[in-house]
PDB file of C-alpha atoms in Angstrom:
ATOM      1  CA  ASP A  28      81.823 105.286  80.861  1.00 66.00           C
ATOM      2  CA  ALA A  29      79.723 106.273  84.373  1.00 80.00           C
ATOM      3  CA  GLY A  30      83.037 108.594  84.853  1.00 93.00           C
ATOM      4  CA  VAL A  31      84.771 108.010  88.477  1.00 96.00           C
ATOM      5  CA  ILE A  32      82.466 106.402  90.864  1.00 97.00           C
ATOM      6  CA  GLN A  33      82.943 106.923  94.379  1.00 97.00           C
ATOM      7  CA  SER A  34      81.000 105.691  97.603  1.00 97.00           C
ATOM      8  CA  PRO A  35      79.855 106.560  99.081  1.00 97.00           C
ATOM      9  CA  ARG A  36      78.813 110.094  99.000  1.00 95.00           C
ATOM     10  CA  HIS A  37      78.763 111.011 102.682  1.00 96.00           C
ATOM     11  CA  GLU A  38      79.934 109.162 106.058  1.00 97.00           C
ATOM     12  CA  VAL A  39      79.692 110.304 109.032  1.00 97.00           C
ATOM     13  CA  THR A  40      81.149 108.441 112.423  1.00 97.00           C
ATOM     14  CA  GLU A  41      81.968 108.404 115.344  1.00 97.00           C
ATOM     15  CA  MET A  42      85.886 109.085 116.606  1.00 97.00           C
ATOM     16  CA  GLY A  43      88.035 106.204 116.614  1.00 97.00           C
ATOM     17  CA  GLN A  44      86.103 104.188 114.119  1.00 97.00           C
ATOM     18  CA  GLU A  45      87.661 102.970 111.036  1.00 97.00           C
ATOM     19  CA  VAL A  46      86.259 104.756 107.738  1.00 98.00           C
ATOM     20  CA  THR A  47      86.943 102.977 104.039  1.00 98.00           C
ATOM     21  CA  LEU A  48      86.266 105.006 100.898  1.00 98.00           C
ATOM     22  CA  ARG A  49      86.224 103.412  97.770  1.00 98.00           C
ATOM     23  CA  CYS A  50      87.007 104.309  94.278  1.00 98.00           C
ATOM     24  CA  LYS A  51      86.158 102.992  90.700  1.00 98.00           C
ATOM     25  CA  PRO A  52      88.088 104.793  88.057  1.00 97.00           C
ATOM     26  CA  ILE A  53      87.044 105.235  84.646  1.00 95.00           C
ATOM     27  CA  SER A  54      88.310 101.952  82.794  1.00 94.00           C
ATOM     28  CA  GLY A  55      90.937 101.983  80.917  1.00 92.00           C
ATOM     29  CA  HIS A  56      92.697 104.986  82.570  1.00 92.00           C
ATOM     30  CA  ASP A  57      96.396 103.813  84.391  1.00 90.00           C
ATOM     31  CA  TYR A  58      96.337 106.559  86.899  1.00 91.00           C
ATOM     32  CA  LEU A  59      94.107 106.550  89.954  1.00 94.00           C
ATOM     33  CA  PHE A  60      94.785 109.904  92.529  1.00 94.00           C
ATOM     34  CA  TRP A  61      93.571 110.696  96.059  1.00 96.00           C
ATOM     35  CA  TYR A  62      92.511 113.842  97.067  1.00 95.00           C
ATOM     36  CA  ARG A  63      91.513 115.860 100.020  1.00 96.00           C
ATOM     37  CA  GLN A  64      90.024 119.008 100.461  1.00 93.00           C
ATOM     38  CA  THR A  65      89.294 121.365 103.392  1.00 91.00           C
ATOM     39  CA  MET A  66      88.635 124.507 103.615  1.00 85.00           C
ATOM     40  CA  MET A  67      91.944 125.100 105.664  1.00 85.00           C
ATOM     41  CA  ARG A  68      94.420 123.481 103.234  1.00 85.00           C
ATOM     42  CA  GLY A  69      92.501 123.669  99.958  1.00 85.00           C
ATOM     43  CA  LEU A  70      92.997 120.254  97.806  1.00 89.00           C
ATOM     44  CA  GLU A  71      95.686 118.361  98.431  1.00 89.00           C
ATOM     45  CA  LEU A  72      96.989 115.109  96.766  1.00 91.00           C
ATOM     46  CA  LEU A  73      97.174 112.260  99.394  1.00 95.00           C
ATOM     47  CA  ILE A  74      98.380 109.674  97.097  1.00 94.00           C
ATOM     48  CA  TYR A  75      98.014 108.833  93.558  1.00 92.00           C
ATOM     49  CA  PHE A  76      98.969 104.885  91.590  1.00 93.00           C
ATOM     50  CA  ASN A  77     100.107 103.994  88.090  1.00 91.00           C
ATOM     51  CA  ASN A  78      99.050 100.316  87.024  1.00 93.00           C
ATOM     52  CA  ASN A  79      98.029  99.729  90.395  1.00 95.00           C
ATOM     53  CA  VAL A  80     101.032 100.582  92.381  1.00 94.00           C
ATOM     54  CA  PRO A  81     101.188 103.218  94.756  1.00 94.00           C
ATOM     55  CA  ILE A  82     103.869 105.615  93.391  1.00 90.00           C
ATOM     56  CA  ASP A  83     104.179 108.725  95.292  1.00 89.00           C
ATOM     57  CA  ASP A  84     102.333 108.680  99.306  1.00 92.00           C
ATOM     58  CA  SER A  85     104.025 111.644 100.017  1.00 90.00           C
ATOM     59  CA  GLY A  86     100.855 113.284 100.738  1.00 90.00           C
ATOM     60  CA  MET A  87      99.277 110.864 103.414  1.00 94.00           C
ATOM     61  CA  PRO A  88      99.572 112.833 106.843  1.00 89.00           C
ATOM     62  CA  GLU A  89      99.573 109.811 109.135  1.00 88.00           C
ATOM     63  CA  ASP A  90      99.746 106.088 109.625  1.00 93.00           C
ATOM     64  CA  ARG A  91      96.461 106.200 110.028  1.00 96.00           C
ATOM     65  CA  PHE A  92      95.864 106.995 106.563  1.00 97.00           C
ATOM     66  CA  SER A  93      96.580 104.048 103.720  1.00 97.00           C
ATOM     67  CA  ALA A  94      95.663 103.256 100.701  1.00 98.00           C
ATOM     68  CA  LYS A  95      95.276 100.263  98.275  1.00 97.00           C
ATOM     69  CA  MET A  96      94.451  99.434  94.551  1.00 97.00           C
ATOM     70  CA  PRO A  97      94.065  95.658  94.315  1.00 97.00           C
ATOM     71  CA  ASN A  98      92.771  95.513  91.003  1.00 96.00           C
ATOM     72  CA  ALA A  99      92.350  98.231  87.734  1.00 95.00           C
ATOM     73  CA  SER A 100      88.768  98.554  88.809  1.00 95.00           C
ATOM     74  CA  PHE A 101      88.964  99.669  92.540  1.00 97.00           C
ATOM     75  CA  SER A 102      90.516 101.486  95.108  1.00 98.00           C
ATOM     76  CA  THR A 103      90.085 102.246  98.502  1.00 98.00           C
ATOM     77  CA  LEU A 104      91.452 105.109 101.339  1.00 98.00           C
ATOM     78  CA  LYS A 105      91.248 103.820 104.817  1.00 98.00           C
ATOM     79  CA  ILE A 106      91.328 105.910 107.930  1.00 97.00           C
ATOM     80  CA  GLN A 107      91.875 104.176 111.419  1.00 97.00           C
ATOM     81  CA  PRO A 108      91.133 105.563 113.568  1.00 97.00           C
ATOM     82  CA  SER A 109      89.489 108.567 112.548  1.00 97.00           C
ATOM     83  CA  GLU A 110      89.677 111.573 114.198  1.00 97.00           C
ATOM     84  CA  PRO A 111      87.222 114.462 113.895  1.00 97.00           C
ATOM     85  CA  ARG A 112      90.216 116.918 111.879  1.00 95.00           C
ATOM     86  CA  ASP A 113      89.740 114.122 108.804  1.00 97.00           C
ATOM     87  CA  SER A 114      86.490 115.738 108.345  1.00 97.00           C
ATOM     88  CA  ALA A 115      87.032 116.771 104.807  1.00 97.00           C
ATOM     89  CA  VAL A 116      85.574 116.092 101.442  1.00 96.00           C
ATOM     90  CA  TYR A 117      88.266 113.253  99.470  1.00 97.00           C
ATOM     91  CA  PHE A 118      88.324 113.114  95.655  1.00 96.00           C
ATOM     92  CA  CYS A 119      88.961 110.235  93.524  1.00 96.00           C
ATOM     93  CA  ALA A 120      90.348 110.806  90.140  1.00 94.00           C
ATOM     94  CA  SER A 121      91.760 108.905  87.313  1.00 93.00           C
ATOM     95  CA  SER A 122      93.585 109.700  84.096  1.00 89.00           C
ATOM     96  CA  ALA A 123      94.708 107.878  80.460  1.00 86.00           C
ATOM     97  CA  LEU A 124      98.226 109.554  80.939  1.00 75.00           C
ATOM     98  CA  ARG A 125     101.074 111.106  82.404  1.00 66.00           C
ATOM     99  CA  GLY A 126     100.226 114.567  82.999  1.00 61.00           C
ATOM    100  CA  ALA A 127      96.916 114.416  81.364  1.00 71.00           C
ATOM    101  CA  GLU A 128      93.769 115.900  82.754  1.00 79.00           C
ATOM    102  CA  ALA A 129      92.321 114.229  85.389  1.00 86.00           C
ATOM    103  CA  PHE A 130      88.217 113.044  85.798  1.00 91.00           C
ATOM    104  CA  PHE A 131      87.414 113.845  89.587  1.00 93.00           C
ATOM    105  CA  GLY A 132      84.434 111.484  90.867  1.00 95.00           C
ATOM    106  CA  GLN A 133      81.840 113.170  92.845  1.00 93.00           C
ATOM    107  CA  GLY A 134      83.646 113.111  96.565  1.00 95.00           C
ATOM    108  CA  THR A 135      82.654 111.324  99.956  1.00 97.00           C
ATOM    109  CA  ARG A 136      82.038 114.038 102.366  1.00 96.00           C
ATOM    110  CA  LEU A 137      83.502 112.590 105.796  1.00 98.00           C
ATOM    111  CA  THR A 138      82.441 113.827 109.136  1.00 97.00           C
ATOM    112  CA  VAL A 139      83.998 112.372 112.059  1.00 98.00           C
ATOM    113  CA  VAL A 140      82.509 113.299 115.383  1.00 97.00           C
TER     114      VAL A 140
ATOM    115  CA  ALA B  27     108.916 122.481  93.434  1.00 71.00           C
ATOM    116  CA  GLN B  28     106.048 123.527  91.082  1.00 76.00           C
ATOM    117  CA  SER B  29     103.882 125.794  92.195  1.00 86.00           C
ATOM    118  CA  VAL B  30     100.150 126.963  91.144  1.00 91.00           C
ATOM    119  CA  THR B  31      99.019 130.588  92.505  1.00 94.00           C
ATOM    120  CA  GLN B  32      95.766 132.142  92.401  1.00 95.00           C
ATOM    121  CA  PRO B  33      96.245 135.854  94.001  1.00 96.00           C
ATOM    122  CA  ASP B  34      92.709 136.358  93.655  1.00 95.00           C
ATOM    123  CA  ILE B  35      90.200 134.322  96.606  1.00 94.00           C
ATOM    124  CA  HIS B  36      86.626 135.616  95.630  1.00 96.00           C
ATOM    125  CA  ILE B  37      85.610 137.837  92.860  1.00 97.00           C
ATOM    126  CA  THR B  38      81.945 139.142  92.172  1.00 97.00           C
ATOM    127  CA  VAL B  39      81.201 140.426  89.005  1.00 97.00           C
ATOM    128  CA  SER B  40      77.647 140.920  86.774  1.00 97.00           C
ATOM    129  CA  GLU B  41      75.691 138.949  85.016  1.00 97.00           C
ATOM    130  CA  GLY B  42      77.021 139.248  81.507  1.00 97.00           C
ATOM    131  CA  ALA B  43      79.909 140.991  82.498  1.00 97.00           C
ATOM    132  CA  SER B  44      83.875 140.325  81.447  1.00 97.00           C
ATOM    133  CA  LEU B  45      85.696 137.604  83.656  1.00 97.00           C
ATOM    134  CA  GLU B  46      89.021 137.105  84.020  1.00 98.00           C
ATOM    135  CA  LEU B  47      90.758 134.847  86.694  1.00 98.00           C
ATOM    136  CA  ARG B  48      94.229 134.982  87.329  1.00 98.00           C
ATOM    137  CA  CYS B  49      96.701 131.601  87.546  1.00 97.00           C
ATOM    138  CA  ASN B  50     100.606 132.109  87.576  1.00 96.00           C
ATOM    139  CA  TYR B  51     102.832 129.242  88.425  1.00 93.00           C
ATOM    140  CA  SER B  52     106.430 128.332  89.343  1.00 88.00           C
ATOM    141  CA  TYR B  53     107.986 125.638  87.495  1.00 81.00           C
ATOM    142  CA  GLY B  54     111.347 124.831  85.810  1.00 72.00           C
ATOM    143  CA  ALA B  55     109.655 124.035  82.306  1.00 76.00           C
ATOM    144  CA  THR B  56     106.575 124.645  80.681  1.00 76.00           C
ATOM    145  CA  PRO B  57     104.494 122.659  82.294  1.00 82.00           C
ATOM    146  CA  TYR B  58     100.643 120.795  81.098  1.00 87.00           C
ATOM    147  CA  LEU B  59      98.054 123.771  82.351  1.00 90.00           C
ATOM    148  CA  PHE B  60      94.666 123.039  83.109  1.00 92.00           C
ATOM    149  CA  TRP B  61      91.607 124.969  84.652  1.00 96.00           C
ATOM    150  CA  TYR B  62      89.243 123.181  86.302  1.00 96.00           C
ATOM    151  CA  VAL B  63      85.727 124.274  88.115  1.00 97.00           C
ATOM    152  CA  GLN B  64      83.773 123.144  90.789  1.00 95.00           C
ATOM    153  CA  SER B  65      79.896 123.831  91.557  1.00 92.00           C
ATOM    154  CA  PRO B  66      79.048 123.179  95.188  1.00 87.00           C
ATOM    155  CA  GLY B  67      78.348 119.838  95.850  1.00 83.00           C
ATOM    156  CA  GLN B  68      80.438 118.224  93.196  1.00 87.00           C
ATOM    157  CA  GLY B  69      83.777 116.803  91.999  1.00 89.00           C
ATOM    158  CA  LEU B  70      85.884 119.314  89.640  1.00 93.00           C
ATOM    159  CA  GLN B  71      85.228 118.977  85.993  1.00 93.00           C
ATOM    160  CA  LEU B  72      87.820 119.890  83.141  1.00 93.00           C
ATOM    161  CA  LEU B  73      87.419 123.510  81.511  1.00 96.00           C
ATOM    162  CA  LEU B  74      90.287 123.307  79.247  1.00 94.00           C
ATOM    163  CA  LYS B  75      93.732 122.090  79.209  1.00 91.00           C
ATOM    164  CA  TYR B  76      97.165 123.985  77.328  1.00 91.00           C
ATOM    165  CA  PHE B  77     100.137 121.799  76.607  1.00 85.00           C
ATOM    166  CA  SER B  78     101.986 123.080  73.186  1.00 84.00           C
ATOM    167  CA  GLY B  79     101.109 124.694  70.483  1.00 86.00           C
ATOM    168  CA  ASP B  80      98.443 128.067  70.225  1.00 88.00           C
ATOM    169  CA  THR B  81      98.676 129.759  72.984  1.00 91.00           C
ATOM    170  CA  LEU B  82      95.085 130.755  73.180  1.00 96.00           C
ATOM    171  CA  VAL B  83      93.167 127.530  74.040  1.00 96.00           C
ATOM    172  CA  GLN B  84      89.426 127.329  73.666  1.00 96.00           C
ATOM    173  CA  GLY B  85      87.338 124.811  76.435  1.00 96.00           C
ATOM    174  CA  ILE B  86      83.618 124.611  77.221  1.00 95.00           C
ATOM    175  CA  LYS B  87      81.152 126.692  78.373  1.00 94.00           C
ATOM    176  CA  GLY B  88      82.551 129.692  76.720  1.00 96.00           C
ATOM    177  CA  PHE B  89      85.655 130.166  78.422  1.00 97.00           C
ATOM    178  CA  GLU B  90      89.266 130.311  77.045  1.00 97.00           C
ATOM    179  CA  ALA B  91      92.794 130.845  78.757  1.00 98.00           C
ATOM    180  CA  GLU B  92      96.000 132.818  77.329  1.00 96.00           C
ATOM    181  CA  PHE B  93      99.121 131.082  78.208  1.00 95.00           C
ATOM    182  CA  LYS B  94     102.199 133.363  78.602  1.00 94.00           C
ATOM    183  CA  ARG B  95     105.395 132.282  78.837  1.00 91.00           C
ATOM    184  CA  SER B  96     107.122 135.700  79.762  1.00 91.00           C
ATOM    185  CA  GLN B  97     105.124 136.146  82.440  1.00 93.00           C
ATOM    186  CA  SER B  98     104.241 132.483  83.771  1.00 93.00           C
ATOM    187  CA  SER B  99     101.120 133.040  83.779  1.00 95.00           C
ATOM    188  CA  PHE B 100      97.926 130.977  82.296  1.00 96.00           C
ATOM    189  CA  ASN B 101      94.810 133.602  82.836  1.00 98.00           C
ATOM    190  CA  LEU B 102      90.974 132.123  82.134  1.00 98.00           C
ATOM    191  CA  ARG B 103      88.380 134.356  80.536  1.00 98.00           C
ATOM    192  CA  LYS B 104      85.081 134.312  79.621  1.00 98.00           C
ATOM    193  CA  PRO B 105      83.519 137.758  77.675  1.00 97.00           C
ATOM    194  CA  SER B 106      79.879 137.400  79.330  1.00 97.00           C
ATOM    195  CA  VAL B 107      79.140 135.216  82.039  1.00 97.00           C
ATOM    196  CA  HIS B 108      76.254 133.443  82.922  1.00 96.00           C
ATOM    197  CA  TRP B 109      74.762 132.930  86.620  1.00 95.00           C
ATOM    198  CA  SER B 110      75.207 129.256  86.215  1.00 95.00           C
ATOM    199  CA  ASP B 111      79.317 130.179  85.893  1.00 96.00           C
ATOM    200  CA  ALA B 112      79.490 130.942  89.629  1.00 97.00           C
ATOM    201  CA  ALA B 113      81.595 128.421  91.082  1.00 97.00           C
ATOM    202  CA  GLU B 114      85.213 127.986  92.298  1.00 96.00           C
ATOM    203  CA  TYR B 115      87.636 127.131  89.878  1.00 97.00           C
ATOM    204  CA  PHE B 116      90.931 126.237  90.059  1.00 96.00           C
ATOM    205  CA  CYS B 117      94.101 126.234  88.155  1.00 95.00           C
ATOM    206  CA  ALA B 118      96.365 123.082  88.061  1.00 91.00           C
ATOM    207  CA  VAL B 119      99.773 122.397  86.401  1.00 88.00           C
ATOM    208  CA  GLY B 120     101.252 118.855  85.325  1.00 82.00           C
ATOM    209  CA  PRO B 121     104.806 117.623  84.450  1.00 73.00           C
ATOM    210  CA  PRO B 122     105.608 117.406  81.092  1.00 62.00           C
ATOM    211  CA  SER B 123     108.819 115.338  81.952  1.00 59.00           C
ATOM    212  CA  PHE B 124     108.483 111.497  83.449  1.00 50.00           C
ATOM    213  CA  GLY B 125     108.701 110.371  87.113  1.00 49.00           C
ATOM    214  CA  ASN B 126     106.661 112.932  88.746  1.00 53.00           C
ATOM    215  CA  GLU B 127     102.763 112.472  87.405  1.00 66.00           C
ATOM    216  CA  LYS B 128     101.425 114.869  90.293  1.00 74.00           C
ATOM    217  CA  LEU B 129      98.891 117.744  89.206  1.00 81.00           C
ATOM    218  CA  THR B 130      99.662 120.704  91.519  1.00 85.00           C
ATOM    219  CA  PHE B 131      96.358 122.782  92.465  1.00 89.00           C
ATOM    220  CA  GLY B 132      95.735 126.496  93.136  1.00 92.00           C
ATOM    221  CA  THR B 133      94.155 127.581  96.212  1.00 91.00           C
ATOM    222  CA  GLY B 134      91.017 128.531  93.696  1.00 94.00           C
ATOM    223  CA  THR B 135      89.286 131.354  93.263  1.00 97.00           C
ATOM    224  CA  ARG B 136      85.275 131.877  94.159  1.00 96.00           C
ATOM    225  CA  LEU B 137      83.270 133.181  91.948  1.00 97.00           C
ATOM    226  CA  THR B 138      80.155 135.169  92.813  1.00 97.00           C
ATOM    227  CA  ILE B 139      77.666 135.952  89.952  1.00 97.00           C
ATOM    228  CA  ILE B 140      75.502 138.868  90.842  1.00 96.00           C
ATOM    229  CA  PRO B 141      72.116 139.844  88.446  1.00 91.00           C
TER     230      PRO B 141
END
């Protein structure tokens, strides 16, 4: 398996624009997580899915953030409208079992100017 | 609520020296425990994990960690570090029960290796 695949690797956008981050989890993994990493706040869990269903979105910072998982092999994290404080590295991770280790993608570095 | 503390923000060691990175957790029961490593510009990679059984666990790249229930600790060790070990290290806890599948990560320890 190629691992968790995220796209794009880098994204630069202007404030107010819509941003969509994409993730393909490892095949067969039932859990998918979206994390945000910043220098100030470290690694934060935004939302996670089990079998394509959002289970806990309490980490989503604002209504500007939304995430979907239309099928077992694809998820998106959307920010609309984007703001400079959204600049961070966004990681997607997947795991096969409840509580098991998570496998991380290489992340998307988002810069909002 | 579960929490993870990594008291050392930054550690510098000489190449070939031994290493210990500290991790303490707060949880109502014995959680699943993990150590991840993040190299610059990369995602997190699992080094090792503890679910149950032997409290000394071996991981990749020559790392090991020891679970000490009495101290609520899961410290990471390596007897002799290599320059390639320079990275950021994260301790994480996971739930042993249903209903809360989230991993909680510590704030990380940045490891610098000097010649």
